[in-house]
Amino acid sequence: MTFSPSTLHLNSIKTRLDPLGIPTYFYLPDSSVLEPFLVIGTNSSDTTKTAQTGLLIEDTTVSIDIFLPNNSRTNAEDIKSKAIRLLGRNKLTANVLMDNSIGREVYHISITLTEAIL
């Protein structure tokens, strides 16, 4: 079976983040799943760099959300730093915030990653 470049890219992000040791999902699990967990979520593509002929070049933007217990801001900052380094030198933004969107207050690391794929 041949997978699309986007599918391969999403799987490569999961592989790069595996050393964090945090369970990874490609959808937001229900509220019975406790932290820590990581969600590789929505992605969008921009193909404006593609020439009229030749390879398709996609700038793919992926949302990555890491949910952690709210007991240590230091741990949240440490996980954010590790995730940034595991993702490599790409265009990304990362924020740590308190969030209760999953039904309880947690640290939420929100990462937006943009990479070019061929």
PDB file of N, CA and C in Angstrom, residues 7-78:
ATOM      1  N   THR A   7       0.345  11.741   4.759  1.00  0.00           N
ATOM      2  CA  THR A   7       0.258  10.668   5.752  1.00  0.00           C
ATOM      3  C   THR A   7       1.640  10.297   6.264  1.00  0.00           C
ATOM      4  N   LEU A   8       2.605  10.187   5.357  1.00  0.00           N
ATOM      5  CA  LEU A   8       3.983   9.889   5.760  1.00  0.00           C
ATOM      6  C   LEU A   8       4.538  10.990   6.652  1.00  0.00           C
ATOM      7  N   HIS A   9       4.203  12.233   6.335  1.00  0.00           N
ATOM      8  CA  HIS A   9       4.668  13.374   7.131  1.00  0.00           C
ATOM      9  C   HIS A   9       4.093  13.322   8.547  1.00  0.00           C
ATOM     10  N   LEU A  10       2.802  13.061   8.677  1.00  0.00           N
ATOM     11  CA  LEU A  10       2.184  12.976  10.004  1.00  0.00           C
ATOM     12  C   LEU A  10       2.810  11.849  10.822  1.00  0.00           C
ATOM     13  N   ASN A  11       3.065  10.716  10.184  1.00  0.00           N
ATOM     14  CA  ASN A  11       3.722   9.609  10.888  1.00  0.00           C
ATOM     15  C   ASN A  11       5.149   9.956  11.281  1.00  0.00           C
ATOM     16  N   SER A  12       5.846  10.763  10.464  1.00  0.00           N
ATOM     17  CA  SER A  12       7.212  11.153  10.824  1.00  0.00           C
ATOM     18  C   SER A  12       7.199  12.089  12.037  1.00  0.00           C
ATOM     19  N   ILE A  13       6.174  12.927  12.153  1.00  0.00           N
ATOM     20  CA  ILE A  13       6.055  13.788  13.334  1.00  0.00           C
ATOM     21  C   ILE A  13       5.862  12.923  14.577  1.00  0.00           C
ATOM     22  N   LYS A  14       4.999  11.922  14.484  1.00  0.00           N
ATOM     23  CA  LYS A  14       4.797  11.004  15.612  1.00  0.00           C
ATOM     24  C   LYS A  14       6.110  10.338  16.001  1.00  0.00           C
ATOM     25  N   THR A  15       6.848   9.855  15.017  1.00  0.00           N
ATOM     26  CA  THR A  15       8.122   9.181  15.282  1.00  0.00           C
ATOM     27  C   THR A  15       9.115  10.125  15.951  1.00  0.00           C
ATOM     28  N   ARG A  16       9.176  11.373  15.479  1.00  0.00           N
ATOM     29  CA  ARG A  16      10.098  12.344  16.083  1.00  0.00           C
ATOM     30  C   ARG A  16       9.732  12.654  17.525  1.00  0.00           C
ATOM     31  N   LEU A  17       8.441  12.614  17.861  1.00  0.00           N
ATOM     32  CA  LEU A  17       8.003  12.942  19.216  1.00  0.00           C
ATOM     33  C   LEU A  17       7.952  11.727  20.146  1.00  0.00           C
ATOM     34  N   ASP A  18       8.128  10.513  19.616  1.00  0.00           N
ATOM     35  CA  ASP A  18       8.093   9.300  20.432  1.00  0.00           C
ATOM     36  C   ASP A  18       9.034   9.339  21.635  1.00  0.00           C
ATOM     37  N   PRO A  19      10.252   9.928  21.545  1.00  0.00           N
ATOM     38  CA  PRO A  19      11.139   9.951  22.712  1.00  0.00           C
ATOM     39  C   PRO A  19      10.556  10.677  23.934  1.00  0.00           C
ATOM     40  N   LEU A  20       9.510  11.473  23.755  1.00  0.00           N
ATOM     41  CA  LEU A  20       8.876  12.121  24.913  1.00  0.00           C
ATOM     42  C   LEU A  20       8.204  11.087  25.820  1.00  0.00           C
ATOM     43  N   GLY A  21       7.862   9.933  25.258  1.00  0.00           N
ATOM     44  CA  GLY A  21       7.211   8.890  26.041  1.00  0.00           C
ATOM     45  C   GLY A  21       5.774   9.217  26.413  1.00  0.00           C
ATOM     46  N   ILE A  22       5.125  10.063  25.616  1.00  0.00           N
ATOM     47  CA  ILE A  22       3.751  10.475  25.875  1.00  0.00           C
ATOM     48  C   ILE A  22       2.847   9.790  24.844  1.00  0.00           C
ATOM     49  N   PRO A  23       1.750   9.159  25.292  1.00  0.00           N
ATOM     50  CA  PRO A  23       0.831   8.523  24.335  1.00  0.00           C
ATOM     51  C   PRO A  23       0.360   9.528  23.279  1.00  0.00           C
ATOM     52  N   THR A  24       0.350   9.088  22.016  1.00  0.00           N
ATOM     53  CA  THR A  24       0.026   9.971  20.898  1.00  0.00           C
ATOM     54  C   THR A  24      -1.270   9.529  20.241  1.00  0.00           C
ATOM     55  N   TYR A  25      -2.102  10.526  19.940  1.00  0.00           N
ATOM     56  CA  TYR A  25      -3.363  10.299  19.243  1.00  0.00           C
ATOM     57  C   TYR A  25      -3.401  11.207  18.022  1.00  0.00           C
ATOM     58  N   PHE A  26      -4.221  10.832  17.045  1.00  0.00           N
ATOM     59  CA  PHE A  26      -4.443  11.684  15.882  1.00  0.00           C
ATOM     60  C   PHE A  26      -5.831  12.329  15.953  1.00  0.00           C
ATOM     61  N   TYR A  27      -6.447  12.278  17.115  1.00  0.00           N
ATOM     62  CA  TYR A  27      -7.737  12.897  17.406  1.00  0.00           C
ATOM     63  C   TYR A  27      -7.768  13.166  18.902  1.00  0.00           C
ATOM     64  N   LEU A  28      -8.606  14.062  19.342  1.00  0.00           N
ATOM     65  CA  LEU A  28      -8.721  14.357  20.766  1.00  0.00           C
ATOM     66  C   LEU A  28      -9.504  13.228  21.428  1.00  0.00           C
ATOM     67  N   PRO A  29      -8.867  12.498  22.369  1.00  0.00           N
ATOM     68  CA  PRO A  29      -9.578  11.393  23.021  1.00  0.00           C
ATOM     69  C   PRO A  29     -10.669  11.939  23.955  1.00  0.00           C
ATOM     70  N   ASP A  30     -11.560  11.042  24.382  1.00  0.00           N
ATOM     71  CA  ASP A  30     -12.614  11.506  25.276  1.00  0.00           C
ATOM     72  C   ASP A  30     -12.050  11.840  26.656  1.00  0.00           C
ATOM     73  N   SER A  31     -12.869  12.441  27.478  1.00  0.00           N
ATOM     74  CA  SER A  31     -12.401  12.981  28.757  1.00  0.00           C
ATOM     75  C   SER A  31     -11.967  11.916  29.758  1.00  0.00           C
ATOM     76  N   SER A  32     -12.232  10.638  29.479  1.00  0.00           N
ATOM     77  CA  SER A  32     -11.779   9.582  30.389  1.00  0.00           C
ATOM     78  C   SER A  32     -10.275   9.316  30.258  1.00  0.00           C
ATOM     79  N   VAL A  33      -9.650   9.779  29.170  1.00  0.00           N
ATOM     80  CA  VAL A  33      -8.210   9.604  28.973  1.00  0.00           C
ATOM     81  C   VAL A  33      -7.498  10.694  29.756  1.00  0.00           C
ATOM     82  N   LEU A  34      -6.671  10.283  30.704  1.00  0.00           N
ATOM     83  CA  LEU A  34      -5.972  11.238  31.564  1.00  0.00           C
ATOM     84  C   LEU A  34      -4.647  11.668  30.960  1.00  0.00           C
ATOM     85  N   GLU A  35      -4.182  12.824  31.378  1.00  0.00           N
ATOM     86  CA  GLU A  35      -2.913  13.355  30.950  1.00  0.00           C
ATOM     87  C   GLU A  35      -1.796  12.493  31.550  1.00  0.00           C
ATOM     88  N   PRO A  36      -0.655  12.456  30.905  1.00  0.00           N
ATOM     89  CA  PRO A  36      -0.276  13.201  29.711  1.00  0.00           C
ATOM     90  C   PRO A  36      -0.725  12.488  28.443  1.00  0.00           C
ATOM     91  N   PHE A  37      -1.033  13.261  27.424  1.00  0.00           N
ATOM     92  CA  PHE A  37      -1.237  12.728  26.083  1.00  0.00           C
ATOM     93  C   PHE A  37      -0.958  13.833  25.077  1.00  0.00           C
ATOM     94  N   LEU A  38      -0.719  13.404  23.858  1.00  0.00           N
ATOM     95  CA  LEU A  38      -0.325  14.303  22.771  1.00  0.00           C
ATOM     96  C   LEU A  38      -1.270  14.059  21.606  1.00  0.00           C
ATOM     97  N   VAL A  39      -1.702  15.146  20.950  1.00  0.00           N
ATOM     98  CA  VAL A  39      -2.599  15.023  19.806  1.00  0.00           C
ATOM     99  C   VAL A  39      -1.953  15.678  18.590  1.00  0.00           C
ATOM    100  N   ILE A  40      -1.744  14.895  17.548  1.00  0.00           N
ATOM    101  CA  ILE A  40      -1.313  15.446  16.261  1.00  0.00           C
ATOM    102  C   ILE A  40      -2.612  15.678  15.507  1.00  0.00           C
ATOM    103  N   GLY A  41      -3.013  16.933  15.434  1.00  0.00           N
ATOM    104  CA  GLY A  41      -4.352  17.264  14.979  1.00  0.00           C
ATOM    105  C   GLY A  41      -4.437  17.744  13.551  1.00  0.00           C
ATOM    106  N   THR A  42      -5.168  18.818  13.381  1.00  0.00           N
ATOM    107  CA  THR A  42      -5.480  19.307  12.048  1.00  0.00           C
ATOM    108  C   THR A  42      -4.229  19.690  11.277  1.00  0.00           C
ATOM    109  N   ASN A  43      -4.317  19.521   9.987  1.00  0.00           N
ATOM    110  CA  ASN A  43      -3.229  19.957   9.123  1.00  0.00           C
ATOM    111  C   ASN A  43      -3.821  20.612   7.878  1.00  0.00           C
ATOM    112  N   SER A  44      -3.072  21.564   7.343  1.00  0.00           N
ATOM    113  CA  SER A  44      -3.483  22.230   6.107  1.00  0.00           C
ATOM    114  C   SER A  44      -2.277  22.326   5.190  1.00  0.00           C
ATOM    115  N   SER A  45      -2.549  22.431   3.903  1.00  0.00           N
ATOM    116  CA  SER A  45      -1.480  22.481   2.912  1.00  0.00           C
ATOM    117  C   SER A  45      -1.608  23.717   2.044  1.00  0.00           C
ATOM    118  N   ASP A  46      -0.446  24.246   1.668  1.00  0.00           N
ATOM    119  CA  ASP A  46      -0.369  25.382   0.746  1.00  0.00           C
ATOM    120  C   ASP A  46       0.580  24.964  -0.372  1.00  0.00           C
ATOM    121  N   THR A  47       0.111  24.991  -1.611  1.00  0.00           N
ATOM    122  CA  THR A  47       0.930  24.539  -2.738  1.00  0.00           C
ATOM    123  C   THR A  47       1.359  25.689  -3.642  1.00  0.00           C
ATOM    124  N   THR A  48       1.390  26.916  -3.124  1.00  0.00           N
ATOM    125  CA  THR A  48       1.729  28.061  -3.971  1.00  0.00           C
ATOM    126  C   THR A  48       3.171  28.015  -4.472  1.00  0.00           C
ATOM    127  N   LYS A  49       4.037  27.226  -3.842  1.00  0.00           N
ATOM    128  CA  LYS A  49       5.426  27.127  -4.307  1.00  0.00           C
ATOM    129  C   LYS A  49       5.584  26.177  -5.493  1.00  0.00           C
ATOM    130  N   THR A  50       4.534  25.461  -5.823  1.00  0.00           N
ATOM    131  CA  THR A  50       4.607  24.477  -6.900  1.00  0.00           C
ATOM    132  C   THR A  50       4.690  25.178  -8.256  1.00  0.00           C
ATOM    133  N   ALA A  51       5.637  24.749  -9.063  1.00  0.00           N
ATOM    134  CA  ALA A  51       5.761  25.288 -10.426  1.00  0.00           C
ATOM    135  C   ALA A  51       4.670  24.668 -11.299  1.00  0.00           C
ATOM    136  N   GLN A  52       4.540  25.163 -12.523  1.00  0.00           N
ATOM    137  CA  GLN A  52       3.537  24.628 -13.442  1.00  0.00           C
ATOM    138  C   GLN A  52       3.787  23.161 -13.762  1.00  0.00           C
ATOM    139  N   THR A  53       5.038  22.744 -13.781  1.00  0.00           N
ATOM    140  CA  THR A  53       5.368  21.340 -14.015  1.00  0.00           C
ATOM    141  C   THR A  53       6.385  20.905 -12.970  1.00  0.00           C
ATOM    142  N   GLY A  54       6.518  19.648 -12.789  1.00  0.00           N
ATOM    143  CA  GLY A  54       7.504  19.141 -11.845  1.00  0.00           C
ATOM    144  C   GLY A  54       6.854  18.673 -10.550  1.00  0.00           C
ATOM    145  N   LEU A  55       7.661  18.651  -9.488  1.00  0.00           N
ATOM    146  CA  LEU A  55       7.208  18.141  -8.200  1.00  0.00           C
ATOM    147  C   LEU A  55       6.160  19.038  -7.565  1.00  0.00           C
ATOM    148  N   LEU A  56       5.254  18.423  -6.834  1.00  0.00           N
ATOM    149  CA  LEU A  56       4.300  19.145  -6.020  1.00  0.00           C
ATOM    150  C   LEU A  56       5.000  19.490  -4.711  1.00  0.00           C
ATOM    151  N   ILE A  57       5.060  20.750  -4.371  1.00  0.00           N
ATOM    152  CA  ILE A  57       5.676  21.199  -3.119  1.00  0.00           C
ATOM    153  C   ILE A  57       4.553  21.696  -2.224  1.00  0.00           C
ATOM    154  N   GLU A  58       4.445  21.100  -1.044  1.00  0.00           N
ATOM    155  CA  GLU A  58       3.417  21.497  -0.088  1.00  0.00           C
ATOM    156  C   GLU A  58       4.071  22.092   1.150  1.00  0.00           C
ATOM    157  N   ASP A  59       3.628  23.274   1.540  1.00  0.00           N
ATOM    158  CA  ASP A  59       3.932  23.775   2.872  1.00  0.00           C
ATOM    159  C   ASP A  59       2.794  23.280   3.741  1.00  0.00           C
ATOM    160  N   THR A  60       3.098  22.345   4.624  1.00  0.00           N
ATOM    161  CA  THR A  60       2.081  21.724   5.460  1.00  0.00           C
ATOM    162  C   THR A  60       2.176  22.267   6.869  1.00  0.00           C
ATOM    163  N   THR A  61       1.062  22.745   7.390  1.00  0.00           N
ATOM    164  CA  THR A  61       0.992  23.251   8.757  1.00  0.00           C
ATOM    165  C   THR A  61       0.181  22.263   9.589  1.00  0.00           C
ATOM    166  N   VAL A  62       0.775  21.829  10.704  1.00  0.00           N
ATOM    167  CA  VAL A  62       0.163  20.819  11.564  1.00  0.00           C
ATOM    168  C   VAL A  62       0.037  21.379  12.977  1.00  0.00           C
ATOM    169  N   SER A  63      -1.103  21.134  13.603  1.00  0.00           N
ATOM    170  CA  SER A  63      -1.312  21.499  15.003  1.00  0.00           C
ATOM    171  C   SER A  63      -0.959  20.305  15.879  1.00  0.00           C
ATOM    172  N   ILE A  64      -0.120  20.556  16.863  1.00  0.00           N
ATOM    173  CA  ILE A  64       0.272  19.523  17.820  1.00  0.00           C
ATOM    174  C   ILE A  64      -0.082  20.055  19.200  1.00  0.00           C
ATOM    175  N   ASP A  65      -0.845  19.282  19.960  1.00  0.00           N
ATOM    176  CA  ASP A  65      -1.273  19.706  21.286  1.00  0.00           C
ATOM    177  C   ASP A  65      -0.834  18.667  22.304  1.00  0.00           C
ATOM    178  N   ILE A  66      -0.153  19.130  23.330  1.00  0.00           N
ATOM    179  CA  ILE A  66       0.300  18.250  24.402  1.00  0.00           C
ATOM    180  C   ILE A  66      -0.442  18.663  25.662  1.00  0.00           C
ATOM    181  N   PHE A  67      -1.116  17.709  26.288  1.00  0.00           N
ATOM    182  CA  PHE A  67      -1.877  17.968  27.507  1.00  0.00           C
ATOM    183  C   PHE A  67      -1.174  17.288  28.671  1.00  0.00           C
ATOM    184  N   LEU A  68      -0.897  18.075  29.716  1.00  0.00           N
ATOM    185  CA  LEU A  68      -0.159  17.594  30.879  1.00  0.00           C
ATOM    186  C   LEU A  68      -0.923  17.923  32.159  1.00  0.00           C
ATOM    187  N   PRO A  69      -0.715  17.152  33.226  1.00  0.00           N
ATOM    188  CA  PRO A  69      -1.340  17.500  34.507  1.00  0.00           C
ATOM    189  C   PRO A  69      -0.948  18.926  34.916  1.00  0.00           C
ATOM    190  N   ASN A  70      -1.807  19.568  35.674  1.00  0.00           N
ATOM    191  CA  ASN A  70      -1.562  20.963  36.038  1.00  0.00           C
ATOM    192  C   ASN A  70      -0.706  21.123  37.294  1.00  0.00           C
ATOM    193  N   ASN A  71       0.093  20.124  37.640  1.00  0.00           N
ATOM    194  CA  ASN A  71       0.841  20.174  38.887  1.00  0.00           C
ATOM    195  C   ASN A  71       2.252  20.741  38.770  1.00  0.00           C
ATOM    196  N   SER A  72       2.753  21.020  37.548  1.00  0.00           N
ATOM    197  CA  SER A  72       4.126  21.528  37.444  1.00  0.00           C
ATOM    198  C   SER A  72       4.321  22.343  36.168  1.00  0.00           C
ATOM    199  N   ARG A  73       4.423  23.650  36.339  1.00  0.00           N
ATOM    200  CA  ARG A  73       4.729  24.516  35.190  1.00  0.00           C
ATOM    201  C   ARG A  73       6.136  24.216  34.681  1.00  0.00           C
ATOM    202  N   THR A  74       7.051  23.901  35.601  1.00  0.00           N
ATOM    203  CA  THR A  74       8.425  23.574  35.212  1.00  0.00           C
ATOM    204  C   THR A  74       8.440  22.367  34.282  1.00  0.00           C
ATOM    205  N   ASN A  75       7.670  21.335  34.607  1.00  0.00           N
ATOM    206  CA  ASN A  75       7.590  20.146  33.748  1.00  0.00           C
ATOM    207  C   ASN A  75       7.014  20.508  32.382  1.00  0.00           C
ATOM    208  N   ALA A  76       5.987  21.345  32.366  1.00  0.00           N
ATOM    209  CA  ALA A  76       5.377  21.750  31.093  1.00  0.00           C
ATOM    210  C   ALA A  76       6.386  22.488  30.219  1.00  0.00           C
ATOM    211  N   GLU A  77       7.145  23.396  30.804  1.00  0.00           N
ATOM    212  CA  GLU A  77       8.165  24.131  30.036  1.00  0.00           C
ATOM    213  C   GLU A  77       9.253  23.186  29.533  1.00  0.00           C
ATOM    214  N   ASP A  78       9.613  22.204  30.360  1.00  0.00           N
ATOM    215  CA  ASP A  78      10.632  21.222  29.964  1.00  0.00           C
ATOM    216  C   ASP A  78      10.148  20.374  28.790  1.00  0.00           C
TER     217      ASP A  78
END
